[in-house]
Amino acid sequence: MPALKGRSPRRSRQDRRRVIPFAPVPAHRMWWVFLILCFGLTGLVGRMAWLQVFQAPELEARARSLQTHRTKPLGTRRSIVDRTGRLVALDEERFRLWAHPRYFNFPGDDPGLIRKPVDVARKLSGVLALPMAELVDRLGDRASGVKLAEGMDPETAANIRQMGISGLDLEAYPQRVYPQGSLFANVVGFLNQDREPQAGMEQSRHQDLLRHEQARSLRRGADGTPLPDDLAPGTFYGDDLKLQLTLDARLQELAVNALAAQVKEWKAKKGVAIVMDVTNGELLALASTPTYDPNTYWKFPPARFREWSVQDLYEPGSTFKPINLAVALQEGVIEPEGKVNDTGSLQVGGWPISNHDRKGNGVIDYPTVLQVSSNVAMVKTMRHLDPSVYWDWLSRLGIDATPDTDLPGAVAGQLKSKEQFVAQPIEPATAAFGQGFSLTPLKLAQLHAVIANGGRLVSPHITRGLRAGEALAPPRAPMSGQQLLRPDVTRIVRGWMESVVDQGSGKGAKTPGYRIGGKTGTAQKALNGIYLSGAKICSFVANLPVDNPRFVVVVVVDEPKGEHAYGSTVAVPVAKQIIDGLLVLEKIPPSKNNETQLESANG
Amino acid sequence: MHRDAVSKELPFWQQRLPLPWAYWPAEARLLLSMTAIWCLAGLLVLGSASWWVATREMGDGGYYIKRQLVWMAASWSLMGLALSTNLRRWLKLAGPGLLIGCMLVAATLVIGSTVNGASRWLVIGPLQIQPSELVKPFVVLQAANLFAHWHRISTDQKFLWLSSFGALLLLILKQPNLSTAALTGILLWLMALAAGVRLRSLISTAMAGGLLGTASILINEYQRMRVVSFLDPWQDPQGSGYQLVQSLLAIGSGGLLGEGFGLSTQKLQYLPIQSTDFIYAVFAEEFGFVGSLMLLLFLMLVAFLGLRVALQCQTNQSRLVAIGCTTILVGQAILNVAVASGSIPTTGLPLPMISYGGNSLLSSLFIAGLLIRCSLESTGLVGQRSGRQRRQSIG
């Protein structure tokens, strides 16, 4: 170590002129420098301790809240698809565009620069297809939180996102869309602006339609890359389940069009057409008119939002006669080959009862009873059945019970009490030709399915269940339902119904090559127990093919106006169009081979 | 002499050394090893800090690391040169080096490439040259020349070189690069302090420098914004306070023990310029307070070794070079950490040996080489005397 001397000597003016002696740099000054550096380092240790020990929890919490992206459930709903997978209702992603002018900055700009609203409006007006002036007007001089656009489709949103403009915020939200328009409105219902279900299945199956969503909290990089640590199990689970209907959009459309045309022609109040698979209760069509467009539901009277075919009761009239005959056969009170004397009119308990044309048909067999739809013959036939047993049958068929169905708002029919039914002879007499009690068109379809499927009471339904991805439900559910009537009884009644189409009032539904059974009905409308004159309900029920029935078609038209408004003139043409479509869509082979060949040979 | 005598028996790695390893003072050995450790640790920290961003922006996670390795090799060669060259030669080169440096800094103002409003780089082919970095070793050397015999040199000499330093500082301020200017100013002041310049003139110079800095802050909008946002970064965490807020969040979320190497979240593009100016924030987040403390203690050890080297030096020049090199290395690290932790209001300084950047590496390792050279020459076995003897024996 060289000898280190103290401070450099003070110099005077005279010192400068002479040679100044060599003065070693003082060692203590080195120490000063070192101590200054140490002072700085110690200060930093203190600062670090403050930041990383005392302030650490607060800073870390702030950092995590910045790094963690939380997604709230948007309340998306599952799609609804028809029998073949066509979309009936779906959620589409829409975007709201929010602007925060105090953060306006283009990519490549100096980070401190704040762009003027005009610059942003110029860039956006092309993409949004809005005039620039309007955008500038909307932005005004507000600092943030300006809603620029709503209902933007994902492509536009992607275009805007690609621009990378700071201070623009895209908020995604789901919107319920019904691509089939009014076609399924009566069944599916709709969501209002606040996405609350208001009608139909959207309301009745609300819980099933809610998609499984969870609030997700995900740590990620500033570019959005998710980080896999600290993730709760199932964070990325999402479902793509769909609710599948049994309805067929093609048949539904055909039915709606046919029905709407007929209702318009006859100036009727409303109409319904139901096509049901009798083997399992699936409804292939449930068309109702008038209806509404769920995409613009606010333009329609709220009365249309309820599906009357399952909620409104009516007296079925003549269409109930085959069911009565089946009950009588089942109880053994009539013989299949038996005959009954139709006198044209009779008195029951002081009340006059007559046929619709007030003419007698003489001694006729049961097929003829159905063909001419004789009220008198039906009353005489059903007299053989003890009223108490008869009432038990009506009750067993579920007239006064709420049908087991998934259709929203289905109601029970009305039936007189057993005491009244047994005590008043007029009650079983009117019930014999389908008056004096009421049911829904859906219930009538279910009861005719009993005849068609060999005696089983199947549950009418319109949903097949939730299906994942593109998969569809198996085409046919296993045979189900409670056995009420013997198959041989139903086969006999089906034969009688076939004769109605072949020779009787259902002739309009005749289709070459196919065996079709049916029964028309023209019932009087009752309000508070009093029959309204001139107010009729025209209906037609068909089952096909008769040898191995698969479908029941029910058409009911409420209050058609005109002289010749009967089931055969109002309801049968609609049913005929539906049957034609059904035969093609379901690829039902003709069964009357010989006759077809004969007809083609003749023609 | 020693070298010729023992070179044949020495292992290969020692043959290129200016002095056989056995004769190295403990300080020189420690400083060399610590520089190596510093560089290796720096590469690891840089790897962690830059990998994600490099993957996102360059398509290659190793983009920055590979370039840093190339620069590291060049810088260690330069350090080898500094180690094996006589300090007197460096001191002779200092004056011209400083003047050339001044001219290059001036050139950046005219033809420099501008990044974020500051023109600091000269682009020559694929190389980006930052003259304000490269001039640092020459500032140390020339300051040593000037202050070593402060009382003996003539007034015009003093005036020439002090005005050169002043011009350099003003040019760097003009870039604008307040932090490098401040570092250079502080360095000169501390070297003057070490040289034994009168305290009265030192204090008046410090006050003048402070006034200059204040004026610069008041005149330059961008610096004033920095200062304002430094005082309360949370006022505008998305705007002017953004960098500091992100850095504080990174440091704070490190906590006591850190997140662990490679596990910083803030480096995932939350933290800006995370591989240069704010690399310390990434380090602090990954290694926590324990890591920060280790780094600061490491720097204190470097400073202490530098002090010991300075005290052992036999000439005023080498003593001042040693203390100057120590000051610039440790001081720059202090400023960088202080900026990252929001202790002082400037930005734009690399952390020596750790931050990405070839200019900074070259400069820092050259300075480290000079410091070790001072230690070697303090033995009296190499340097001035041995050089003279060799020349005599050759002549």
Tab-separated table of N, CA, C and O in Angstrom, chain A residues 31-120:
chain	number	residue	atom	x	y	z
A	31	TRP	N	-13.396	6.334	0.258
A	31	TRP	CA	-14.390	5.807	1.190
A	31	TRP	C	-15.702	6.592	1.091
A	31	TRP	O	-16.779	6.020	1.159
A	32	TRP	N	-15.604	7.889	0.912
A	32	TRP	CA	-16.817	8.687	0.756
A	32	TRP	C	-17.655	8.180	-0.421
A	32	TRP	O	-18.847	7.994	-0.315
A	33	VAL	N	-16.935	8.003	-1.543
A	33	VAL	CA	-17.656	7.524	-2.736
A	33	VAL	C	-18.320	6.176	-2.448
A	33	VAL	O	-19.500	5.955	-2.746
A	34	PHE	N	-17.530	5.287	-1.828
A	34	PHE	CA	-18.078	3.959	-1.501
A	34	PHE	C	-19.300	4.102	-0.595
A	34	PHE	O	-20.330	3.453	-0.795
A	35	LEU	N	-19.187	4.967	0.394
A	35	LEU	CA	-20.301	5.118	1.329
A	35	LEU	C	-21.531	5.721	0.652
A	35	LEU	O	-22.671	5.348	0.953
A	36	ILE	N	-21.280	6.625	-0.308
A	36	ILE	CA	-22.436	7.174	-1.046
A	36	ILE	C	-23.139	6.062	-1.815
A	36	ILE	O	-24.370	5.954	-1.807
A	37	LEU	N	-22.326	5.215	-2.473
A	37	LEU	CA	-22.927	4.081	-3.200
A	37	LEU	C	-23.680	3.176	-2.224
A	37	LEU	O	-24.795	2.728	-2.505
A	38	CYS	N	-23.067	2.908	-1.068
A	38	CYS	CA	-23.727	2.047	-0.085
A	38	CYS	C	-25.026	2.681	0.407
A	38	CYS	O	-26.022	1.996	0.633
A	39	PHE	N	-24.985	4.016	0.558
A	39	PHE	CA	-26.179	4.727	0.989
A	39	PHE	C	-27.309	4.499	-0.021
A	39	PHE	O	-28.448	4.174	0.344
A	40	GLY	N	-26.965	4.632	-1.305
A	40	GLY	CA	-27.962	4.388	-2.349
A	40	GLY	C	-28.495	2.968	-2.286
A	40	GLY	O	-29.706	2.743	-2.342
A	41	LEU	N	-27.585	2.005	-2.153
A	41	LEU	CA	-28.003	0.601	-2.133
A	41	LEU	C	-28.876	0.311	-0.912
A	41	LEU	O	-29.898	-0.388	-1.016
A	42	THR	N	-28.491	0.877	0.243
A	42	THR	CA	-29.283	0.638	1.451
A	42	THR	C	-30.675	1.242	1.294
A	42	THR	O	-31.682	0.638	1.696
A	43	GLY	N	-30.693	2.431	0.685
A	43	GLY	CA	-31.998	3.036	0.422
A	43	GLY	C	-32.874	2.129	-0.413
A	43	GLY	O	-34.065	1.956	-0.141
A	44	LEU	N	-32.264	1.520	-1.415
A	44	LEU	CA	-33.043	0.625	-2.281
A	44	LEU	C	-33.505	-0.609	-1.514
A	44	LEU	O	-34.612	-1.107	-1.751
A	45	VAL	N	-32.656	-1.102	-0.606
A	45	VAL	CA	-33.083	-2.254	0.207
A	45	VAL	C	-34.333	-1.875	0.993
A	45	VAL	O	-35.309	-2.621	1.039
A	46	GLY	N	-34.299	-0.664	1.552
A	46	GLY	CA	-35.474	-0.201	2.281
A	46	GLY	C	-36.695	-0.104	1.384
A	46	GLY	O	-37.787	-0.560	1.746
A	47	ARG	N	-36.479	0.466	0.200
A	47	ARG	CA	-37.589	0.605	-0.747
A	47	ARG	C	-38.160	-0.771	-1.128
A	47	ARG	O	-39.371	-0.971	-1.210
A	48	MET	N	-37.248	-1.712	-1.364
A	48	MET	CA	-37.683	-3.072	-1.735
A	48	MET	C	-38.454	-3.720	-0.597
A	48	MET	O	-39.459	-4.392	-0.814
A	49	ALA	N	-37.952	-3.516	0.626
A	49	ALA	CA	-38.652	-4.107	1.771
A	49	ALA	C	-40.057	-3.526	1.859
A	49	ALA	O	-41.031	-4.247	2.092
A	50	TRP	N	-40.154	-2.225	1.634
A	50	TRP	CA	-41.468	-1.570	1.674
A	50	TRP	C	-42.386	-2.171	0.607
A	50	TRP	O	-43.528	-2.539	0.879
A	51	LEU	N	-41.854	-2.293	-0.635
A	51	LEU	CA	-42.690	-2.774	-1.735
A	51	LEU	C	-42.988	-4.265	-1.624
A	51	LEU	O	-44.099	-4.703	-1.883
A	52	GLN	N	-41.970	-5.040	-1.271
A	52	GLN	CA	-42.116	-6.496	-1.402
A	52	GLN	C	-42.518	-7.173	-0.105
A	52	GLN	O	-42.869	-8.351	-0.122
A	53	VAL	N	-42.448	-6.453	1.009
A	53	VAL	CA	-42.864	-7.072	2.261
A	53	VAL	C	-44.122	-6.397	2.791
A	53	VAL	O	-45.143	-7.042	2.999
A	54	PHE	N	-44.060	-5.048	2.914
A	54	PHE	CA	-45.200	-4.377	3.550
A	54	PHE	C	-46.339	-4.132	2.567
A	54	PHE	O	-47.495	-4.333	2.878
A	55	GLN	N	-45.989	-3.694	1.363
A	55	GLN	CA	-47.045	-3.394	0.399
A	55	GLN	C	-47.393	-4.581	-0.490
A	55	GLN	O	-48.301	-4.486	-1.321
A	56	ALA	N	-46.650	-5.674	-0.319
A	56	ALA	CA	-46.804	-6.793	-1.252
A	56	ALA	C	-48.244	-7.283	-1.371
A	56	ALA	O	-48.741	-7.449	-2.494
A	57	PRO	N	-48.960	-7.520	-0.255
A	57	PRO	CA	-50.314	-8.064	-0.418
A	57	PRO	C	-51.214	-7.157	-1.261
A	57	PRO	O	-51.927	-7.630	-2.147
A	58	GLU	N	-51.105	-5.853	-1.004
A	58	GLU	CA	-51.968	-4.927	-1.739
A	58	GLU	C	-51.603	-4.884	-3.216
A	58	GLU	O	-52.466	-4.955	-4.101
A	59	LEU	N	-50.275	-4.802	-3.480
A	59	LEU	CA	-49.826	-4.741	-4.872
A	59	LEU	C	-50.146	-6.037	-5.602
A	59	LEU	O	-50.559	-6.027	-6.753
A	60	GLU	N	-49.970	-7.152	-4.895
A	60	GLU	CA	-50.259	-8.430	-5.553
A	60	GLU	C	-51.743	-8.541	-5.872
A	60	GLU	O	-52.115	-8.991	-6.954
A	61	ALA	N	-52.578	-8.085	-4.938
A	61	ALA	CA	-54.016	-8.130	-5.195
A	61	ALA	C	-54.373	-7.282	-6.413
A	61	ALA	O	-55.151	-7.695	-7.270
A	62	ARG	N	-53.748	-6.097	-6.483
A	62	ARG	CA	-54.004	-5.234	-7.642
A	62	ARG	C	-53.564	-5.908	-8.927
A	62	ARG	O	-54.258	-5.882	-9.933
A	63	ALA	N	-52.357	-6.514	-8.873
A	63	ALA	CA	-51.826	-7.182	-10.066
A	63	ALA	C	-52.753	-8.312	-10.492
A	63	ALA	O	-53.068	-8.467	-11.669
A	64	ARG	N	-53.223	-9.098	-9.511
A	64	ARG	CA	-54.082	-10.229	-9.861
A	64	ARG	C	-55.397	-9.757	-10.465
A	64	ARG	O	-55.916	-10.344	-11.404
A	65	SER	N	-55.932	-8.688	-9.908
A	65	SER	CA	-57.211	-8.226	-10.449
A	65	SER	C	-57.022	-7.729	-11.884
A	65	SER	O	-57.920	-7.833	-12.706
A	66	LEU	N	-55.830	-7.227	-12.170
A	66	LEU	CA	-55.555	-6.771	-13.531
A	66	LEU	C	-55.313	-7.949	-14.466
A	66	LEU	O	-55.701	-7.939	-15.630
A	67	GLN	N	-54.681	-8.992	-13.920
A	67	GLN	CA	-54.289	-10.126	-14.769
A	67	GLN	C	-55.416	-11.135	-14.929
A	67	GLN	O	-55.375	-11.968	-15.819
A	68	THR	N	-56.399	-11.067	-14.027
A	68	THR	CA	-57.440	-12.085	-14.049
A	68	THR	C	-58.626	-11.583	-14.843
A	68	THR	O	-59.091	-10.472	-14.638
A	69	HIS	N	-59.048	-12.425	-15.729
A	69	HIS	CA	-60.198	-12.095	-16.558
A	69	HIS	C	-61.396	-12.859	-16.028
A	69	HIS	O	-61.350	-14.071	-15.897
A	70	ARG	N	-62.437	-12.131	-15.691
A	70	ARG	CA	-63.625	-12.803	-15.168
A	70	ARG	C	-64.731	-12.757	-16.200
A	70	ARG	O	-65.030	-11.700	-16.727
A	71	THR	N	-65.281	-13.910	-16.491
A	71	THR	CA	-66.419	-13.931	-17.411
A	71	THR	C	-67.667	-14.257	-16.617
A	71	THR	O	-67.702	-15.240	-15.882
A	72	LYS	N	-68.642	-13.424	-16.779
A	72	LYS	CA	-69.921	-13.679	-16.112
A	72	LYS	C	-70.785	-14.488	-17.066
A	72	LYS	O	-70.665	-14.366	-18.284
A	73	PRO	N	-71.675	-15.311	-16.514
A	73	PRO	CA	-72.574	-16.040	-17.408
A	73	PRO	C	-73.409	-15.058	-18.213
A	73	PRO	O	-73.956	-14.107	-17.656
A	74	LEU	N	-73.477	-15.283	-19.506
A	74	LEU	CA	-74.247	-14.386	-20.354
A	74	LEU	C	-75.725	-14.761	-20.354
A	74	LEU	O	-76.549	-14.031	-20.856
A	75	GLY	N	-76.035	-15.940	-19.792
A	75	GLY	CA	-77.417	-16.402	-19.843
A	75	GLY	C	-77.780	-16.928	-21.215
A	75	GLY	O	-78.877	-16.682	-21.704
A	76	THR	N	-76.843	-17.637	-21.855
A	76	THR	CA	-77.167	-18.199	-23.164
A	76	THR	C	-78.092	-19.388	-22.998
A	76	THR	O	-78.085	-20.068	-21.966
A	77	ARG	N	-78.894	-19.620	-24.008
A	77	ARG	CA	-79.859	-20.713	-23.956
A	77	ARG	C	-79.520	-21.734	-25.035
A	77	ARG	O	-78.854	-21.430	-26.013
A	78	ARG	N	-80.010	-22.919	-24.780
A	78	ARG	CA	-79.771	-23.986	-25.755
A	78	ARG	C	-80.643	-23.771	-26.986
A	78	ARG	O	-81.706	-23.183	-26.902
A	79	SER	N	-80.147	-24.308	-28.076
A	79	SER	CA	-80.924	-24.232	-29.306
A	79	SER	C	-82.084	-25.214	-29.246
A	79	SER	O	-82.061	-26.186	-28.500
A	80	ILE	N	-83.076	-24.947	-30.057
A	80	ILE	CA	-84.173	-25.896	-30.228
A	80	ILE	C	-84.144	-26.319	-31.694
A	80	ILE	O	-84.044	-25.465	-32.585
A	81	VAL	N	-84.174	-27.627	-31.932
A	81	VAL	CA	-84.177	-28.115	-33.314
A	81	VAL	C	-85.405	-28.986	-33.530
A	81	VAL	O	-85.994	-29.492	-32.578
A	82	ASP	N	-85.777	-29.127	-34.783
A	82	ASP	CA	-86.964	-29.940	-35.060
A	82	ASP	C	-86.545	-31.406	-35.203
A	82	ASP	O	-85.402	-31.786	-34.935
A	83	ARG	N	-87.493	-32.214	-35.627
A	83	ARG	CA	-87.290	-33.648	-35.740
A	83	ARG	C	-86.056	-34.011	-36.569
A	83	ARG	O	-85.351	-34.971	-36.261
A	84	THR	N	-85.801	-33.243	-37.613
A	84	THR	CA	-84.698	-33.588	-38.515
A	84	THR	C	-83.465	-32.740	-38.261
A	84	THR	O	-82.518	-32.781	-39.030
A	85	GLY	N	-83.472	-31.928	-37.204
A	85	GLY	CA	-82.279	-31.156	-36.867
A	85	GLY	C	-82.302	-29.733	-37.377
A	85	GLY	O	-81.321	-29.010	-37.217
A	86	ARG	N	-83.394	-29.317	-37.997
A	86	ARG	CA	-83.473	-27.908	-38.431
A	86	ARG	C	-83.592	-27.014	-37.212
A	86	ARG	O	-84.297	-27.315	-36.261
A	87	LEU	N	-82.914	-25.890	-37.280
A	87	LEU	CA	-82.935	-24.964	-36.144
A	87	LEU	C	-84.282	-24.260	-36.050
A	87	LEU	O	-84.797	-23.724	-37.028
A	88	VAL	N	-84.832	-24.308	-34.866
A	88	VAL	CA	-86.116	-23.652	-34.614
A	88	VAL	C	-85.885	-22.390	-33.781
A	88	VAL	O	-86.508	-21.360	-34.009
A	89	ALA	N	-84.964	-22.496	-32.823
A	89	ALA	CA	-84.613	-21.327	-32.013
A	89	ALA	C	-83.141	-21.445	-31.672
A	89	ALA	O	-82.659	-22.543	-31.393
A	90	LEU	N	-82.439	-20.346	-31.730
A	90	LEU	CA	-81.021	-20.398	-31.371
A	90	LEU	C	-80.584	-19.041	-30.835
A	90	LEU	O	-81.231	-18.025	-31.070
A	91	ASP	N	-79.488	-19.085	-30.098
A	91	ASP	CA	-78.878	-17.848	-29.611
A	91	ASP	C	-77.813	-17.421	-30.597
A	91	ASP	O	-76.935	-18.199	-30.936
A	92	GLU	N	-77.902	-16.192	-31.048
A	92	GLU	CA	-76.834	-15.661	-31.883
A	92	GLU	C	-76.072	-14.631	-31.083
A	92	GLU	O	-76.636	-13.918	-30.265
A	93	GLU	N	-74.757	-14.595	-31.343
A	93	GLU	CA	-73.931	-13.629	-30.632
A	93	GLU	C	-74.069	-12.275	-31.304
A	93	GLU	O	-73.870	-12.141	-32.500
A	94	ARG	N	-74.431	-11.315	-30.511
A	94	ARG	CA	-74.510	-9.946	-31.010
A	94	ARG	C	-73.588	-9.074	-30.165
A	94	ARG	O	-73.184	-9.451	-29.076
A	95	PHE	N	-73.276	-7.909	-30.683
A	95	PHE	CA	-72.318	-7.049	-29.979
A	95	PHE	C	-72.858	-5.639	-29.828
A	95	PHE	O	-73.531	-5.113	-30.715
A	96	ARG	N	-72.533	-5.074	-28.671
A	96	ARG	CA	-72.719	-3.638	-28.472
A	96	ARG	C	-71.351	-3.005	-28.550
A	96	ARG	O	-70.375	-3.556	-28.064
A	97	LEU	N	-71.270	-1.842	-29.178
A	97	LEU	CA	-69.998	-1.130	-29.295
A	97	LEU	C	-70.027	0.083	-28.380
A	97	LEU	O	-70.869	0.960	-28.533
A	98	TRP	N	-69.117	0.053	-27.421
A	98	TRP	CA	-69.001	1.193	-26.505
A	98	TRP	C	-67.743	1.974	-26.852
A	98	TRP	O	-66.722	1.398	-27.185
A	99	ALA	N	-67.809	3.271	-26.742
A	99	ALA	CA	-66.652	4.117	-27.017
A	99	ALA	C	-66.271	4.895	-25.768
A	99	ALA	O	-67.132	5.321	-24.998
A	100	HIS	N	-64.960	4.986	-25.567
A	100	HIS	CA	-64.427	5.774	-24.453
A	100	HIS	C	-63.443	6.777	-25.034
A	100	HIS	O	-62.239	6.506	-25.106
A	101	PRO	N	-63.938	7.923	-25.474
A	101	PRO	CA	-63.079	8.865	-26.234
A	101	PRO	C	-61.813	9.278	-25.503
A	101	PRO	O	-60.846	9.667	-26.150
A	102	ARG	N	-61.764	9.173	-24.192
A	102	ARG	CA	-60.530	9.639	-23.550
A	102	ARG	C	-59.390	8.638	-23.685
A	102	ARG	O	-58.271	8.920	-23.284
A	103	TYR	N	-59.675	7.448	-24.238
A	103	TYR	CA	-58.602	6.487	-24.490
A	103	TYR	C	-58.347	6.291	-25.979
A	103	TYR	O	-57.616	5.386	-26.367
A	104	PHE	N	-58.981	7.095	-26.828
A	104	PHE	CA	-58.850	6.907	-28.279
A	104	PHE	C	-57.388	6.967	-28.715
A	104	PHE	O	-56.698	7.960	-28.473
A	105	ASN	N	-56.939	5.916	-29.356
A	105	ASN	CA	-55.548	5.821	-29.784
A	105	ASN	C	-55.467	4.739	-30.848
A	105	ASN	O	-56.074	3.693	-30.722
A	106	PHE	N	-54.751	5.036	-31.941
A	106	PHE	CA	-54.628	4.057	-33.024
A	106	PHE	C	-53.365	3.244	-32.844
A	106	PHE	O	-52.411	3.715	-32.231
A	107	PRO	N	-53.322	2.034	-33.411
A	107	PRO	CA	-52.085	1.258	-33.312
A	107	PRO	C	-50.949	2.005	-34.011
A	107	PRO	O	-51.143	2.530	-35.101
A	108	GLY	N	-49.809	2.062	-33.362
A	108	GLY	CA	-48.668	2.766	-33.944
A	108	GLY	C	-48.553	4.195	-33.469
A	108	GLY	O	-47.533	4.841	-33.696
A	109	ASP	N	-49.620	4.684	-32.816
A	109	ASP	CA	-49.548	6.043	-32.291
A	109	ASP	C	-48.627	6.088	-31.082
A	109	ASP	O	-48.349	5.071	-30.465
A	110	ASP	N	-48.211	7.291	-30.749
A	110	ASP	CA	-47.522	7.500	-29.482
A	110	ASP	C	-48.509	7.171	-28.369
A	110	ASP	O	-49.669	7.575	-28.430
A	111	PRO	N	-48.072	6.381	-27.367
A	111	PRO	CA	-49.025	5.934	-26.340
A	111	PRO	C	-49.711	7.093	-25.629
A	111	PRO	O	-50.818	6.935	-25.117
A	112	GLY	N	-49.087	8.254	-25.594
A	112	GLY	CA	-49.682	9.372	-24.872
A	112	GLY	C	-50.746	10.112	-25.672
A	112	GLY	O	-51.512	10.889	-25.123
A	113	LEU	N	-50.789	9.840	-26.988
A	113	LEU	CA	-51.666	10.614	-27.855
A	113	LEU	C	-53.128	10.212	-27.672
A	113	LEU	O	-53.449	9.044	-27.551
A	114	ILE	N	-53.994	11.188	-27.651
A	114	ILE	CA	-55.433	10.899	-27.612
A	114	ILE	C	-56.036	11.414	-28.906
A	114	ILE	O	-56.000	12.604	-29.214
A	115	ARG	N	-56.605	10.474	-29.679
A	115	ARG	CA	-57.165	10.832	-30.975
A	115	ARG	C	-58.483	11.577	-30.803
A	115	ARG	O	-59.228	11.342	-29.858
A	116	LYS	N	-58.770	12.422	-31.775
A	116	LYS	CA	-60.052	13.132	-31.747
A	116	LYS	C	-61.181	12.189	-32.166
A	116	LYS	O	-60.977	11.270	-32.955
A	117	PRO	N	-62.389	12.413	-31.637
A	117	PRO	CA	-63.523	11.558	-32.024
A	117	PRO	C	-63.739	11.515	-33.535
A	117	PRO	O	-64.185	10.505	-34.066
A	118	VAL	N	-63.389	12.614	-34.220
A	118	VAL	CA	-63.598	12.648	-35.676
A	118	VAL	C	-62.771	11.559	-36.353
A	118	VAL	O	-63.257	10.863	-37.260
A	119	ASP	N	-61.506	11.408	-35.909
A	119	ASP	CA	-60.637	10.398	-36.518
A	119	ASP	C	-61.235	9.010	-36.374
A	119	ASP	O	-61.257	8.209	-37.311
A	120	VAL	N	-61.736	8.719	-35.164
A	120	VAL	CA	-62.319	7.398	-34.900
A	120	VAL	C	-63.594	7.229	-35.707
A	120	VAL	O	-63.833	6.187	-36.322
